[in-house]
mmCIF file of C-alpha atoms and ligand atoms in Angstrom:
data_model
loop_
_atom_site.group_PDB
_atom_site.id
_atom_site.type_symbol
_atom_site.label_atom_id
_atom_site.label_comp_id
_atom_site.label_asym_id
_atom_site.label_seq_id
_atom_site.Cartn_x
_atom_site.Cartn_y
_atom_site.Cartn_z
ATOM 1 C CA UNK Q 639 -18.149 62.393 8.551
ATOM 2 C CA UNK Q 640 -17.987 66.100 9.315
ATOM 3 C CA UNK Q 641 -14.406 67.255 9.013
ATOM 4 C CA UNK Q 642 -12.865 69.515 11.662
ATOM 5 C CA UNK Q 643 -9.314 69.828 10.343
ATOM 6 C CA UNK Q 644 -9.683 69.811 6.571
ATOM 7 C CA UNK Q 645 -12.054 71.300 4.023
ATOM 8 C CA UNK Q 646 -13.177 68.915 1.298
ATOM 9 C CA UNK Q 647 -14.622 69.988 -2.038
ATOM 10 C CA UNK Q 648 -15.301 68.374 -5.375
ATOM 11 C CA UNK Q 649 -14.738 70.583 -8.410
ATOM 12 C CA UNK Q 650 -15.624 68.761 -11.620
ATOM 13 C CA UNK Q 651 -13.550 65.584 -11.670
ATOM 14 C CA UNK Q 652 -11.073 66.862 -9.083
ATOM 15 C CA UNK Q 653 -11.204 66.324 -5.334
ATOM 16 C CA UNK Q 654 -9.752 69.213 -3.356
ATOM 17 C CA UNK Q 655 -8.556 68.913 0.237
ATOM 18 C CA UNK Q 656 -7.512 72.075 2.074
ATOM 19 C CA UNK Q 657 -5.598 71.467 5.297
ATOM 20 C CA UNK Q 658 -7.287 73.718 7.817
ATOM 21 C CA UNK Q 659 -5.642 74.184 11.212
ATOM 22 C CA UNK Q 660 -4.516 77.780 10.684
ATOM 23 C CA UNK Q 661 -3.910 78.391 14.393
ATOM 24 C CA UNK Q 662 -1.200 75.695 14.310
ATOM 25 C CA UNK Q 663 0.161 76.379 10.803
ATOM 26 C CA UNK Q 664 -1.614 73.211 9.664
ATOM 27 C CA UNK Q 665 0.408 71.003 11.998
ATOM 28 C CA UNK Q 666 -0.632 67.474 11.141
ATOM 29 C CA UNK Q 667 -2.212 65.903 14.205
ATOM 30 C CA UNK Q 668 -3.667 62.415 14.279
ATOM 31 C CA UNK Q 669 -7.219 63.686 13.794
ATOM 32 C CA UNK Q 670 -6.213 65.562 10.630
ATOM 33 C CA UNK Q 671 -4.376 62.549 9.226
ATOM 34 C CA UNK Q 672 -7.448 60.367 9.904
ATOM 35 C CA UNK Q 673 -9.690 62.891 8.135
ATOM 36 C CA UNK Q 674 -7.294 63.144 5.195
ATOM 37 C CA UNK Q 675 -7.355 59.357 4.888
ATOM 38 C CA UNK Q 676 -11.120 59.361 4.923
ATOM 39 C CA UNK Q 677 -11.323 62.063 2.228
ATOM 40 C CA UNK Q 678 -8.766 60.308 0.005
ATOM 41 C CA UNK Q 679 -10.540 56.999 0.419
ATOM 42 C CA UNK Q 680 -13.892 58.629 -0.513
ATOM 43 C CA UNK Q 681 -12.283 60.104 -3.641
ATOM 44 C CA UNK Q 682 -10.667 56.766 -4.417
ATOM 45 C CA UNK Q 683 -14.043 55.010 -4.468
ATOM 46 C CA UNK Q 684 -15.819 57.833 -6.334
ATOM 47 C CA UNK Q 685 -15.720 56.988 -10.051
ATOM 48 C CA UNK Q 686 -16.395 60.644 -10.901
ATOM 49 C CA UNK Q 687 -13.022 61.719 -9.478
ATOM 50 C CA UNK Q 688 -9.794 61.278 -11.397
ATOM 51 C CA UNK Q 689 -7.301 63.306 -9.389
ATOM 52 C CA UNK Q 690 -6.930 65.006 -6.004
ATOM 53 C CA UNK Q 691 -5.268 68.258 -4.973
ATOM 54 C CA UNK Q 692 -4.033 68.752 -1.417
ATOM 55 C CA UNK Q 693 -3.289 72.315 -0.427
ATOM 56 C CA UNK Q 694 -2.824 74.342 2.732
ATOM 57 C CA UNK Q 695 -2.835 78.036 3.545
ATOM 58 C CA UNK Q 696 -0.773 80.921 2.203
ATOM 59 C CA UNK Q 697 1.545 80.937 5.239
ATOM 60 C CA UNK Q 698 1.872 77.181 5.591
ATOM 61 C CA UNK Q 699 1.127 74.072 3.613
ATOM 62 C CA UNK Q 700 1.925 72.276 6.886
ATOM 63 C CA UNK Q 701 4.571 73.054 9.504
ATOM 64 C CA UNK Q 702 5.060 69.378 10.297
ATOM 65 C CA UNK Q 703 3.493 66.738 12.446
ATOM 66 C CA UNK Q 704 1.925 68.190 15.573
ATOM 67 C CA UNK Q 705 4.836 68.545 17.999
ATOM 68 C CA UNK Q 706 2.552 69.281 20.951
ATOM 69 C CA UNK Q 707 0.741 65.975 20.383
ATOM 70 C CA UNK Q 708 3.969 64.030 19.751
ATOM 71 C CA UNK Q 709 5.746 65.464 22.792
ATOM 72 C CA UNK Q 710 3.618 63.239 25.053
ATOM 73 C CA UNK Q 711 4.338 59.988 23.275
ATOM 74 C CA UNK Q 712 6.290 57.049 24.692
ATOM 75 C CA UNK Q 713 8.006 54.229 22.821
ATOM 76 C CA UNK Q 714 6.050 51.148 23.848
ATOM 77 C CA UNK Q 715 2.657 52.783 23.503
ATOM 78 C CA UNK Q 716 3.654 54.097 20.056
ATOM 79 C CA UNK Q 717 5.098 50.740 18.973
ATOM 80 C CA UNK Q 718 2.021 48.837 20.061
ATOM 81 C CA UNK Q 719 -0.357 51.459 18.690
ATOM 82 C CA UNK Q 720 -1.063 52.841 15.252
ATOM 83 C CA UNK Q 721 1.041 56.017 15.453
ATOM 84 C CA UNK Q 722 2.152 56.169 11.803
ATOM 85 C CA UNK Q 723 -0.380 53.899 10.105
ATOM 86 C CA UNK Q 724 -2.481 56.763 8.742
ATOM 87 C CA UNK Q 725 0.584 58.265 7.066
ATOM 88 C CA UNK Q 726 1.427 54.991 5.343
ATOM 89 C CA UNK Q 727 -2.088 54.733 3.928
ATOM 90 C CA UNK Q 728 -1.777 58.195 2.331
ATOM 91 C CA UNK Q 729 1.291 56.986 0.432
ATOM 92 C CA UNK Q 730 -0.736 54.039 -0.841
ATOM 93 C CA UNK Q 731 -3.374 56.208 -2.566
ATOM 94 C CA UNK Q 732 -3.836 54.813 -6.085
ATOM 95 C CA UNK Q 733 -5.350 57.781 -7.920
ATOM 96 C CA UNK Q 734 -2.940 60.674 -8.511
ATOM 97 C CA UNK Q 735 -2.540 63.370 -5.891
ATOM 98 C CA UNK Q 736 -1.085 66.823 -6.515
ATOM 99 C CA UNK Q 737 0.325 68.912 -3.648
ATOM 100 C CA UNK Q 738 -0.107 72.687 -4.039
ATOM 101 C CA UNK Q 739 2.420 74.120 -1.605
ATOM 102 C CA UNK Q 740 2.624 77.673 -0.299
ATOM 103 C CA UNK Q 741 4.670 78.858 2.686
ATOM 104 C CA UNK Q 742 6.127 76.439 5.243
ATOM 105 C CA UNK Q 743 6.320 72.832 4.148
ATOM 106 C CA UNK Q 744 8.241 71.288 7.014
ATOM 107 C CA UNK Q 745 8.846 67.901 8.566
ATOM 108 C CA UNK Q 746 5.736 65.778 8.187
ATOM 109 C CA UNK Q 747 4.374 68.482 5.856
ATOM 110 C CA UNK Q 748 7.220 67.824 3.433
ATOM 111 C CA UNK Q 749 6.854 64.084 3.956
ATOM 112 C CA UNK Q 750 3.182 64.431 3.013
ATOM 113 C CA UNK Q 751 4.087 66.486 -0.079
ATOM 114 C CA UNK Q 752 6.609 63.826 -1.105
ATOM 115 C CA UNK Q 753 3.871 61.167 -0.872
ATOM 116 C CA UNK Q 754 2.002 63.132 -3.541
ATOM 117 C CA UNK Q 755 2.682 62.515 -7.222
ATOM 118 C CA UNK Q 756 3.253 66.074 -8.420
ATOM 119 C CA UNK Q 757 4.374 68.930 -6.175
ATOM 120 C CA UNK Q 758 3.560 72.424 -7.427
ATOM 121 C CA UNK Q 759 5.043 75.182 -5.282
ATOM 122 C CA UNK Q 760 4.388 78.870 -4.869
ATOM 123 C CA UNK Q 761 7.445 81.158 -4.969
ATOM 124 C CA UNK Q 762 6.840 81.594 -1.220
ATOM 125 C CA UNK Q 763 7.265 77.904 -0.390
ATOM 126 C CA UNK Q 764 9.933 76.905 2.147
ATOM 127 C CA UNK Q 765 10.966 73.291 2.612
ATOM 128 C CA UNK Q 766 12.805 71.582 5.455
ATOM 129 C CA UNK Q 767 13.044 68.414 7.490
ATOM 130 C CA UNK Q 768 13.835 70.080 10.845
ATOM 131 C CA UNK Q 769 13.165 66.982 12.979
ATOM 132 C CA UNK Q 770 16.836 66.887 14.034
ATOM 133 C CA UNK Q 771 16.266 70.112 15.975
ATOM 134 C CA UNK Q 772 13.607 68.296 18.038
ATOM 135 C CA UNK Q 773 15.759 65.315 18.924
ATOM 136 C CA UNK Q 774 14.230 62.989 16.324
ATOM 137 C CA UNK Q 775 14.604 62.247 12.616
ATOM 138 C CA UNK Q 776 11.940 62.157 9.902
ATOM 139 C CA UNK Q 777 9.593 59.235 10.473
ATOM 140 C CA UNK Q 778 7.001 59.324 7.700
ATOM 141 C CA UNK Q 779 9.293 58.328 4.855
ATOM 142 C CA UNK Q 780 11.457 61.481 4.733
ATOM 143 C CA UNK Q 781 14.830 59.777 5.107
ATOM 144 C CA UNK Q 782 13.930 57.445 2.241
ATOM 145 C CA UNK Q 783 11.994 59.658 -0.140
ATOM 146 C CA UNK Q 784 14.119 62.818 0.066
ATOM 147 C CA UNK Q 785 17.344 61.182 -1.228
ATOM 148 C CA UNK Q 786 15.315 59.593 -4.020
ATOM 149 C CA UNK Q 787 14.035 63.047 -5.007
ATOM 150 C CA UNK Q 788 17.169 65.139 -4.605
ATOM 151 C CA UNK Q 789 20.113 62.740 -4.122
ATOM 152 C CA UNK Q 790 22.114 61.825 -1.034
ATOM 153 C CA UNK Q 791 24.278 64.959 -0.825
ATOM 154 C CA UNK Q 792 21.445 67.442 -0.515
ATOM 155 C CA UNK Q 793 19.234 65.073 1.492
ATOM 156 C CA UNK Q 794 21.979 64.682 4.100
ATOM 157 C CA UNK Q 795 22.465 68.460 4.127
ATOM 158 C CA UNK Q 796 18.765 69.027 4.808
ATOM 159 C CA UNK Q 797 18.208 66.165 7.254
ATOM 160 C CA UNK Q 798 21.373 66.646 9.327
ATOM 161 C CA UNK Q 799 21.293 70.456 9.503
ATOM 162 C CA UNK Q 800 17.525 70.969 9.447
ATOM 163 C CA UNK Q 801 18.014 73.989 7.188
ATOM 164 C CA UNK Q 802 15.283 75.497 5.065
ATOM 165 C CA UNK Q 803 15.387 75.572 1.290
ATOM 166 C CA UNK Q 804 13.455 78.040 -0.836
ATOM 167 C CA UNK Q 805 11.241 77.252 -3.809
ATOM 168 C CA UNK Q 806 13.902 78.064 -6.410
ATOM 169 C CA UNK Q 807 16.396 75.668 -4.813
ATOM 170 C CA UNK Q 808 13.666 73.044 -4.437
ATOM 171 C CA UNK Q 809 12.883 73.265 -8.146
ATOM 172 C CA UNK Q 810 16.575 73.190 -9.111
ATOM 173 C CA UNK Q 811 17.183 70.002 -7.177
ATOM 174 C CA UNK Q 812 14.057 68.199 -8.330
ATOM 175 C CA UNK Q 813 11.939 68.318 -5.193
ATOM 176 C CA UNK Q 814 9.110 70.172 -6.927
ATOM 177 C CA UNK Q 815 7.785 69.930 -10.461
ATOM 178 C CA UNK Q 816 6.889 73.597 -10.985
ATOM 179 C CA UNK Q 817 7.185 76.925 -9.172
ATOM 180 C CA UNK Q 818 4.423 79.434 -9.838
ATOM 181 C CA UNK Q 819 3.415 82.880 -8.672
ATOM 182 C CA UNK Q 820 1.565 82.750 -5.327
ATOM 183 C CA UNK Q 821 -1.664 84.072 -6.797
ATOM 184 C CA UNK Q 822 -1.664 81.329 -9.448
ATOM 185 C CA UNK Q 823 -0.895 78.367 -7.193
ATOM 186 C CA UNK Q 824 -4.322 76.836 -6.743
ATOM 187 C CA UNK Q 825 -5.421 77.564 -10.325
ATOM 188 C CA UNK Q 826 -2.290 75.888 -11.712
ATOM 189 C CA UNK Q 827 -2.692 72.877 -9.460
ATOM 190 C CA UNK Q 828 -6.408 72.541 -10.240
ATOM 191 C CA UNK Q 829 -5.740 72.884 -13.978
ATOM 192 C CA UNK Q 830 -3.053 70.194 -13.819
ATOM 193 C CA UNK Q 831 -5.413 67.965 -11.827
ATOM 194 C CA UNK Q 832 -8.277 68.558 -14.274
ATOM 195 C CA UNK Q 833 -5.946 67.613 -17.121
ATOM 196 C CA UNK Q 834 -4.912 64.372 -15.369
ATOM 197 C CA UNK Q 835 -8.566 63.632 -14.545
ATOM 198 C CA UNK Q 836 -9.579 64.111 -18.186
ATOM 199 C CA UNK Q 837 -7.593 61.017 -19.182
ATOM 200 C CA UNK Q 838 -8.548 57.394 -18.619
ATOM 201 C CA UNK Q 839 -8.518 56.819 -14.852
ATOM 202 C CA UNK Q 840 -7.310 53.194 -14.971
ATOM 203 C CA UNK Q 841 -4.537 54.119 -17.412
ATOM 204 C CA UNK Q 842 -3.486 57.077 -15.247
ATOM 205 C CA UNK Q 843 -3.470 54.820 -12.185
ATOM 206 C CA UNK Q 844 -1.287 52.272 -13.980
ATOM 207 C CA UNK Q 845 1.110 55.015 -15.078
ATOM 208 C CA UNK Q 846 1.375 56.251 -11.478
ATOM 209 C CA UNK Q 847 1.941 52.733 -10.185
ATOM 210 C CA UNK Q 848 4.617 52.084 -12.794
ATOM 211 C CA UNK Q 849 6.542 55.309 -12.177
ATOM 212 C CA UNK Q 850 6.472 54.554 -8.447
ATOM 213 C CA UNK Q 851 7.997 51.143 -9.157
ATOM 214 C CA UNK Q 852 11.067 52.995 -10.444
ATOM 215 C CA UNK Q 853 11.769 53.919 -6.822
ATOM 216 C CA UNK Q 854 11.576 50.341 -5.632
ATOM 217 C CA UNK Q 855 12.853 48.013 -8.353
ATOM 218 C CA UNK Q 856 15.965 47.464 -10.399
ATOM 219 C CA UNK Q 857 15.885 48.955 -13.914
ATOM 220 C CA UNK Q 858 15.429 45.524 -15.509
ATOM 221 C CA UNK Q 859 12.587 44.512 -13.159
ATOM 222 C CA UNK Q 860 10.957 47.934 -13.531
ATOM 223 C CA UNK Q 861 11.121 47.742 -17.320
ATOM 224 C CA UNK Q 862 9.526 44.271 -17.202
ATOM 225 C CA UNK Q 863 6.786 45.612 -14.912
ATOM 226 C CA UNK Q 864 6.239 48.494 -17.342
ATOM 227 C CA UNK Q 865 6.054 46.098 -20.327
ATOM 228 C CA UNK Q 866 3.432 43.957 -18.601
ATOM 229 C CA UNK Q 867 1.178 46.899 -17.719
ATOM 230 C CA UNK Q 868 1.792 48.606 -21.059
ATOM 231 C CA UNK Q 869 0.616 45.503 -22.928
ATOM 232 C CA UNK Q 870 -2.385 45.136 -20.599
ATOM 233 C CA UNK Q 871 -3.534 48.586 -21.702
ATOM 234 C CA UNK Q 872 -4.335 47.112 -25.113
ATOM 235 C CA UNK Q 873 -7.129 45.157 -23.392
ATOM 236 C CA UNK Q 874 -8.890 48.418 -22.458
ATOM 237 C CA UNK Q 875 -11.584 50.255 -24.394
ATOM 238 C CA UNK Q 876 -9.834 53.529 -23.581
ATOM 239 C CA UNK Q 877 -6.727 52.483 -25.561
ATOM 240 C CA UNK Q 878 -8.955 51.790 -28.591
ATOM 241 C CA UNK Q 879 -10.794 55.068 -28.080
ATOM 242 C CA UNK Q 880 -7.620 57.129 -27.594
ATOM 243 C CA UNK Q 881 -5.940 55.824 -30.716
ATOM 244 C CA UNK Q 882 -9.070 55.822 -32.898
ATOM 245 C CA UNK Q 883 -9.766 59.422 -31.853
ATOM 246 C CA UNK Q 884 -6.225 60.414 -32.828
ATOM 247 C CA UNK Q 885 -6.573 58.789 -36.248
ATOM 248 C CA UNK Q 886 -10.011 60.373 -36.791
ATOM 249 C CA UNK Q 887 -8.683 63.781 -35.620
ATOM 250 C CA UNK Q 888 -11.308 64.089 -32.902
ATOM 251 C CA UNK Q 889 -11.211 64.425 -29.084
ATOM 252 C CA UNK Q 890 -11.169 61.091 -27.260
ATOM 253 C CA UNK Q 891 -14.084 60.181 -25.048
ATOM 254 C CA UNK Q 892 -12.518 58.085 -22.299
ATOM 255 C CA UNK Q 893 -14.979 55.915 -20.357
ATOM 256 C CA UNK Q 894 -12.560 54.510 -17.768
ATOM 257 C CA UNK Q 895 -13.005 51.032 -19.207
HETATM 258 C C1 LIG T 1497 2.469 72.031 16.647
HETATM 259 C C2 LIG T 1497 2.927 74.068 15.702
HETATM 260 C C3 LIG T 1497 3.817 73.477 14.781
HETATM 261 C C4 LIG T 1497 3.986 72.048 14.837
HETATM 262 C C5 LIG T 1497 3.789 75.597 14.418
HETATM 263 N N1 LIG T 1497 2.950 75.374 15.436
HETATM 264 N N2 LIG T 1497 4.329 74.472 14.005
HETATM 265 N N3 LIG T 1497 2.256 73.350 16.621
HETATM 266 N N4 LIG T 1497 3.291 71.390 15.793
HETATM 267 N N5 LIG T 1497 4.754 71.399 13.989
HETATM 268 C C6 LIG T 1497 2.149 76.362 16.176
HETATM 269 C C7 LIG T 1497 3.017 77.187 17.110
HETATM 270 O O1 LIG T 1497 3.260 76.479 18.303
HETATM 271 C C8 LIG T 1497 2.152 78.403 17.308
HETATM 272 O O2 LIG T 1497 1.127 78.066 18.217
HETATM 273 C C9 LIG T 1497 1.495 78.582 15.945
HETATM 274 O O3 LIG T 1497 1.600 77.301 15.290
HETATM 275 C C10 LIG T 1497 2.201 79.612 15.072
HETATM 276 O O4 LIG T 1497 3.577 79.273 14.997
HETATM 277 P P1 LIG T 1497 4.746 80.305 15.348
HETATM 278 O O5 LIG T 1497 5.940 79.485 15.721
HETATM 279 O O6 LIG T 1497 4.285 81.340 16.325
HETATM 280 O O7 LIG T 1497 4.956 80.981 13.924
HETATM 281 P P2 LIG T 1497 6.305 81.601 13.333
HETATM 282 O O8 LIG T 1497 7.027 82.390 14.363
HETATM 283 O O9 LIG T 1497 5.893 82.265 12.063
HETATM 284 O O10 LIG T 1497 7.232 80.328 12.987
HETATM 285 C C11 LIG T 1497 6.834 79.452 11.996
HETATM 286 C C12 LIG T 1497 7.694 78.165 12.045
HETATM 287 C C13 LIG T 1497 7.653 77.574 13.484
HETATM 288 C C14 LIG T 1497 9.138 78.487 11.639
HETATM 289 C C15 LIG T 1497 7.117 77.192 11.031
HETATM 290 O O11 LIG T 1497 6.287 77.472 13.916
HETATM 291 C C16 LIG T 1497 8.267 76.216 13.602
HETATM 292 O O12 LIG T 1497 9.490 76.055 13.631
HETATM 293 N N6 LIG T 1497 7.420 75.183 13.731
HETATM 294 C C17 LIG T 1497 7.864 73.816 13.972
HETATM 295 C C18 LIG T 1497 8.411 73.235 12.711
HETATM 296 C C19 LIG T 1497 8.912 71.812 12.935
HETATM 297 O O13 LIG T 1497 9.777 71.557 13.762
HETATM 298 N N7 LIG T 1497 8.328 70.853 12.207
HETATM 299 C C20 LIG T 1497 8.684 69.458 12.316
HETATM 300 C C21 LIG T 1497 7.819 68.771 13.307
HETATM 301 S S1 LIG T 1497 8.317 67.117 13.585
HETATM 302 P P3 LIG T 1497 0.855 78.984 19.528
HETATM 303 O O14 LIG T 1497 -0.213 78.232 20.246
HETATM 304 O O15 LIG T 1497 2.148 79.098 20.246
HETATM 305 O O16 LIG T 1497 0.401 80.297 18.948
HETATM 306 C C22 LIG T 1497 7.664 66.244 12.328
HETATM 307 C C23 LIG T 1497 7.959 64.778 12.400
HETATM 308 C C24 LIG T 1497 7.135 63.968 11.465
HETATM 309 O O17 LIG T 1497 7.050 66.746 11.475
HETATM 310 C C25 LIG T 1497 7.344 62.528 11.733
HETATM 311 C C26 LIG T 1497 6.246 61.636 11.247
HETATM 312 C C27 LIG T 1497 4.941 61.801 11.884
#
């Protein structure tokens, strides 16, 4: 499929998606979300890819879902249709995804970033869930994921006032993993992704799945889930290789088996 709204590249073992609707500050319309799903699903089934980076432009990672497209929507048509299905599928991506965020990261843009596993932000990044100003609330997981990232107090502050938070505040409250200089953003994100991709893909996928369970399960259930997957790793060749390489003081050669 030829993409109109994103640019897709493969660099080594990393898939790179650049959101590309500059005239609309990368507002996420349905066509873009469908293309993003297609790219992620291609990467997911490509054994040569171990990690994906999603980035935007200098001025905007994404200024939200496309308000001009949403403005026309009605309830019944949306309920019967597939309005948010594409967004849900992004959150279900099994290989790790890193968001490299510069500029505006608003509404659905922030919800997309929070579906990613690591968020790396430029010093210029600005985050908000301004849906309240449009007569709606976040609808792609924002009301649920934001409090899990930053706690109820700050999540309520952001969701009920719609205010913007800068990169320093976002790092302080745990919304982003790292803040870097604007000129280093993509290099840092690609280096982190290359590092993740250099490890055993099935083990990385299990680690991602297990950390995500922490958001959904009790501590006891989560720890049992972790134990089960941890023990299953001893059935992989990559566990043998990783540990034998350590003992032999050589670099491991993971085969994703
Ligand atoms: C559609 C958008 C857009 C959006 C910007 N544009 N954001 N189009 N949907 N979310 C368009 C503008 O209409 C304008 O197009 C062009 O991009 C440049 O934007 P400007 O407003 O001229 O830029 P600036 O003055 O720099 O202001 C930047 C901004 C502002 C502060 C980010 O654009 C803004 O407030 N955007 C809306 C942010 C927002 O409310 N996001 C949440 C959306 S709701 P023209 O054609 O006029 O030049 C949401 C719900 C998700 O995300 C729920 C699940 C799906």
